[in-house]
PDB file of C-alpha atoms in Angstrom:
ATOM      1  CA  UNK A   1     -44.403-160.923 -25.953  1.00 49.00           C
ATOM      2  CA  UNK A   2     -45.154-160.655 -22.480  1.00 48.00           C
ATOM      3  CA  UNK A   3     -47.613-158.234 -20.479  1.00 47.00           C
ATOM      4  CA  UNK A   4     -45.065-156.477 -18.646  1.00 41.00           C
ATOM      5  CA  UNK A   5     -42.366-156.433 -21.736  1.00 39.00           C
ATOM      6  CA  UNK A   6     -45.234-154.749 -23.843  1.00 39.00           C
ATOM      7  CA  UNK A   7     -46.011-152.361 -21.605  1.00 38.00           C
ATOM      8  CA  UNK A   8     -41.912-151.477 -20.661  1.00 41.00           C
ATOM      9  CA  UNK A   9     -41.326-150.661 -24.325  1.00 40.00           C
ATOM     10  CA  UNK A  10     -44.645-148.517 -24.831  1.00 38.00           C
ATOM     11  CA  UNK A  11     -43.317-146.516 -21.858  1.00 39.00           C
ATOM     12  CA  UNK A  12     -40.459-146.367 -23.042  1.00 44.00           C
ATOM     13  CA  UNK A  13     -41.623-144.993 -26.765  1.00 43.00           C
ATOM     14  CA  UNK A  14     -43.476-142.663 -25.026  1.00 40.00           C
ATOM     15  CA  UNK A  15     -41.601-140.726 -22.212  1.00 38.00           C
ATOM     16  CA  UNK A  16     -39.722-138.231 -24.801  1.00 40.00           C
ATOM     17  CA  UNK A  17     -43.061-137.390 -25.730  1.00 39.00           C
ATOM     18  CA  UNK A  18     -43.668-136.246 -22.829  1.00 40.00           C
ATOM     19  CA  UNK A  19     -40.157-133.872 -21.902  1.00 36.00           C
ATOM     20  CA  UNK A  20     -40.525-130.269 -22.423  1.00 36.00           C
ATOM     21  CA  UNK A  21     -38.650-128.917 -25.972  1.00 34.00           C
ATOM     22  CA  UNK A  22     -35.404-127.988 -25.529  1.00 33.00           C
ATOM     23  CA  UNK A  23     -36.110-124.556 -25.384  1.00 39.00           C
ATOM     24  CA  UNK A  24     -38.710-124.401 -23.321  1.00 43.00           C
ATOM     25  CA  UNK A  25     -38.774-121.523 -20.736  1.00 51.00           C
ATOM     26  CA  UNK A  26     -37.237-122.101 -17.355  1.00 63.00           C
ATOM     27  CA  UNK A  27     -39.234-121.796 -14.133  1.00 90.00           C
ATOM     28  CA  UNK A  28     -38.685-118.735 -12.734  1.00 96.00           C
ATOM     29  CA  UNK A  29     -38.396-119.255  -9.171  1.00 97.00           C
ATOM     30  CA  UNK A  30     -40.239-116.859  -6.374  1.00 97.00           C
ATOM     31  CA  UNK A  31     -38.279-113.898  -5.329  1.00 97.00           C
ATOM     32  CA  UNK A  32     -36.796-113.523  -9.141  1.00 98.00           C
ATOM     33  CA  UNK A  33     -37.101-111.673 -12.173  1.00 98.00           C
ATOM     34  CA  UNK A  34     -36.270-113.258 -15.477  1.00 98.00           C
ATOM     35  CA  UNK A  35     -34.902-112.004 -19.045  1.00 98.00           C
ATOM     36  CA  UNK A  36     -34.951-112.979 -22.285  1.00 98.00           C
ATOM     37  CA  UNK A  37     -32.915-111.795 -25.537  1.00 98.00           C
ATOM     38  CA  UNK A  38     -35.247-112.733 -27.708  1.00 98.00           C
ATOM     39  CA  UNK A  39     -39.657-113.014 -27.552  1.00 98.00           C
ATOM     40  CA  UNK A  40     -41.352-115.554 -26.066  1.00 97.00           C
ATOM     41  CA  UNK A  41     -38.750-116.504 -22.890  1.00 97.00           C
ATOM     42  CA  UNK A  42     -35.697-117.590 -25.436  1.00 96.00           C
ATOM     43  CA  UNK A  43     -32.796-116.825 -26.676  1.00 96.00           C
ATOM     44  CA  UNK A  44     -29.010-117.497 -27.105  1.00 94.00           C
ATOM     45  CA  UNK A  45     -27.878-118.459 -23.336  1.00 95.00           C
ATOM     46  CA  UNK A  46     -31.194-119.010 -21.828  1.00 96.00           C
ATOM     47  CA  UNK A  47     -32.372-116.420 -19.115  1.00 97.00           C
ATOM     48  CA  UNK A  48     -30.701-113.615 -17.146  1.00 98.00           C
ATOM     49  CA  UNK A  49     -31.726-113.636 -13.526  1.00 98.00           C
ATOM     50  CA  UNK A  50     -32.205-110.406 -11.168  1.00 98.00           C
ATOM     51  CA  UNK A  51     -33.439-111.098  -7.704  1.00 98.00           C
ATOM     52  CA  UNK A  52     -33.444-107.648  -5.768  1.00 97.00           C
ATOM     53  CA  UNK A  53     -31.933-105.771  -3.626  1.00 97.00           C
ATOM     54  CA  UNK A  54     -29.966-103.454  -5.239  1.00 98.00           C
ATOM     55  CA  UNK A  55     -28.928-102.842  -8.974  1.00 98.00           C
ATOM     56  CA  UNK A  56     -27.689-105.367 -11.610  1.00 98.00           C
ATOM     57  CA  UNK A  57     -26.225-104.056 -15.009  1.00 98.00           C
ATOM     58  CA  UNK A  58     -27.737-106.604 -17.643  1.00 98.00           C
ATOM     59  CA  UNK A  59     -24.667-109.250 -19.477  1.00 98.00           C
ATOM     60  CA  UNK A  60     -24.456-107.903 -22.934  1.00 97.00           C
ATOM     61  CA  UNK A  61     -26.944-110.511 -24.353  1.00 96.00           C
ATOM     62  CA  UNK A  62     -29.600-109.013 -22.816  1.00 98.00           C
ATOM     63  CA  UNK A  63     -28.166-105.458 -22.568  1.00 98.00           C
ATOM     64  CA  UNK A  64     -30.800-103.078 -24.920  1.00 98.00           C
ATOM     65  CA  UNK A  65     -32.028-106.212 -25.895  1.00 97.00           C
ATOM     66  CA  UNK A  66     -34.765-107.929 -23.467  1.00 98.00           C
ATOM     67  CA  UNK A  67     -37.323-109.390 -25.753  1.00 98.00           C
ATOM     68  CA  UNK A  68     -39.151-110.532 -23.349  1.00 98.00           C
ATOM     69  CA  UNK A  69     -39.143-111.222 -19.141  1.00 98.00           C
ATOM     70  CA  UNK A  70     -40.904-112.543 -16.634  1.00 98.00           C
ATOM     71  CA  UNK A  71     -41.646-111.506 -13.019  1.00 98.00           C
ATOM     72  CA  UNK A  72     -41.799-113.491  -9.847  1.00 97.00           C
ATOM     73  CA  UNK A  73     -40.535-111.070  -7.501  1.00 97.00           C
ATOM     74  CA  UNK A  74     -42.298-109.988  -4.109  1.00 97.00           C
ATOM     75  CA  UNK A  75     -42.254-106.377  -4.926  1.00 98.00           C
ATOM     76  CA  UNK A  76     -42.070-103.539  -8.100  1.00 98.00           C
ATOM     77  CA  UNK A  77     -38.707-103.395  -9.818  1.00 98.00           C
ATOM     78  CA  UNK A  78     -37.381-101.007 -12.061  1.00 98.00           C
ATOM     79  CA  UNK A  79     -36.090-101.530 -15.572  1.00 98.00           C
ATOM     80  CA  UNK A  80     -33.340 -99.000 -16.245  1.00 98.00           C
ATOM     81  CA  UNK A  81     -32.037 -97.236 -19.340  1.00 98.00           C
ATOM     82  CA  UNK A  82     -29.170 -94.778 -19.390  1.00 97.00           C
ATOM     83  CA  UNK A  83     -29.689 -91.876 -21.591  1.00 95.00           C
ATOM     84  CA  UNK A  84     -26.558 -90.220 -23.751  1.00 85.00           C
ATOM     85  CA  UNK A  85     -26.811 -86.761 -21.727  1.00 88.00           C
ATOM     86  CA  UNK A  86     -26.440 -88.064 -18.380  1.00 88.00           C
ATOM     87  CA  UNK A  87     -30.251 -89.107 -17.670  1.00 96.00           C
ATOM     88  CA  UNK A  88     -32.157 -92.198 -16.974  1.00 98.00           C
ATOM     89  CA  UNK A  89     -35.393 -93.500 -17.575  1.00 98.00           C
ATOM     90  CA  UNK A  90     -37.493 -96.381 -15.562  1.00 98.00           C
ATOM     91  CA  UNK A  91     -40.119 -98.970 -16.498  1.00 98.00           C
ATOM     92  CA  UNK A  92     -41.859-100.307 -13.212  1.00 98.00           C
ATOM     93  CA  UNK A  93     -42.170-104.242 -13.223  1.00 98.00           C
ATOM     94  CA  UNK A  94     -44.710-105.046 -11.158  1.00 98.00           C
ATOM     95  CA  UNK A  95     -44.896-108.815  -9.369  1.00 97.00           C
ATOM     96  CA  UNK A  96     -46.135-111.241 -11.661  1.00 97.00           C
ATOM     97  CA  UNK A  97     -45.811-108.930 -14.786  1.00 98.00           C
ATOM     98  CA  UNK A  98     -44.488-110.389 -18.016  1.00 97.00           C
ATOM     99  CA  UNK A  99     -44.239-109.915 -21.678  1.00 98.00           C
ATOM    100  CA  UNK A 100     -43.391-112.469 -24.276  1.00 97.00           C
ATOM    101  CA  UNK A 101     -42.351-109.481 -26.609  1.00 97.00           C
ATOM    102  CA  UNK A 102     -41.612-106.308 -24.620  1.00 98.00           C
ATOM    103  CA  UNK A 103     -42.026-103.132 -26.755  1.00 96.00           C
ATOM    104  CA  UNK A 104     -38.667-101.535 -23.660  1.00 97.00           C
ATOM    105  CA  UNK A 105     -35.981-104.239 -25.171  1.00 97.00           C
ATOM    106  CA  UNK A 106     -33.987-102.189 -26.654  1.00 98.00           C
ATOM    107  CA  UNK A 107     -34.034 -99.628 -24.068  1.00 98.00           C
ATOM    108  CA  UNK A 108     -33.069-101.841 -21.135  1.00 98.00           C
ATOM    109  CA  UNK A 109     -29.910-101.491 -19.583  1.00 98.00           C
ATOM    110  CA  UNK A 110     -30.010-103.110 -16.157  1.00 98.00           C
ATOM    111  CA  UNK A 111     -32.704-103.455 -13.196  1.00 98.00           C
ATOM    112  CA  UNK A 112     -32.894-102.068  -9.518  1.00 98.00           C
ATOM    113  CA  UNK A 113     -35.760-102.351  -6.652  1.00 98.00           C
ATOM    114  CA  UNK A 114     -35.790 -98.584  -6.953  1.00 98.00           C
ATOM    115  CA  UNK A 115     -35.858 -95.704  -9.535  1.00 98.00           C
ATOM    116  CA  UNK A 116     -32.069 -94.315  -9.170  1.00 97.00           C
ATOM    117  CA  UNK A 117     -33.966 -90.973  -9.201  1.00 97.00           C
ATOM    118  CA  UNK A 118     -34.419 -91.354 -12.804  1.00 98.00           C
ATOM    119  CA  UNK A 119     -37.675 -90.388 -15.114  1.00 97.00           C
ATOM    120  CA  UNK A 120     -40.765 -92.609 -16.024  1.00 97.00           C
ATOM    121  CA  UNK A 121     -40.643 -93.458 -19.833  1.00 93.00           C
TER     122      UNK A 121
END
């Protein structure tokens, strides 16, 4: 075989060694803040996004059950869970924070850049 045949079918053996898995985490890009519904960044549907301002009720898949998320936003945002009586607790997220199994996932309801005047928990 020739030189440049050789080295066109080794490069060609190799380059899906070299893609990510499937289910790889995606990128989250700056500005953003990314859920999972399951630990380590995966789950059924791939990430929910939340970019502030403002407040975003999480899609059911995530909804009380964010396994795991990952920050990239420019300032704090607030997890959110709706209590049966009426109340409402926050989590901060701070920029860069994340957690590949967060111990709030079934608590999370949605996300905001502020508090909604609820309680810390």
């Amino acid at each position: 075989m020739r030189p440049v045949l050789i080295t066109s079918v080794l490069l060609a053996a190799l380059i899906p060694l070299a893609a990510p898995p499937a289910h790889a985490a995606a990128a989250v890009p700056p500005g953003h803040v990314y859920f999972w519904a399951e630990p380590g960044q995966m789950g059924p549907g791939g990430a929910w996004d939340y970019a502030p301002p403002g407040y975003k009720e999480a899609e059911p898949r995530v909804k009380r059950h964010a396994y795991s998320f990952d920050s990239h936003a420019a300032v704090t945002v607030y997890a959110i869970s709706f209590q049966g009586d009426g109340a409402c607790l926050y989590r901060a997220i701070r920029p860069d924070d994340y957690s590949d199994n967060w111990g709030w996932a079934t608590k999370f309801d949605g996300v905001s850049d502020t508090t909604m005047g609820c309680q810390a928990g």
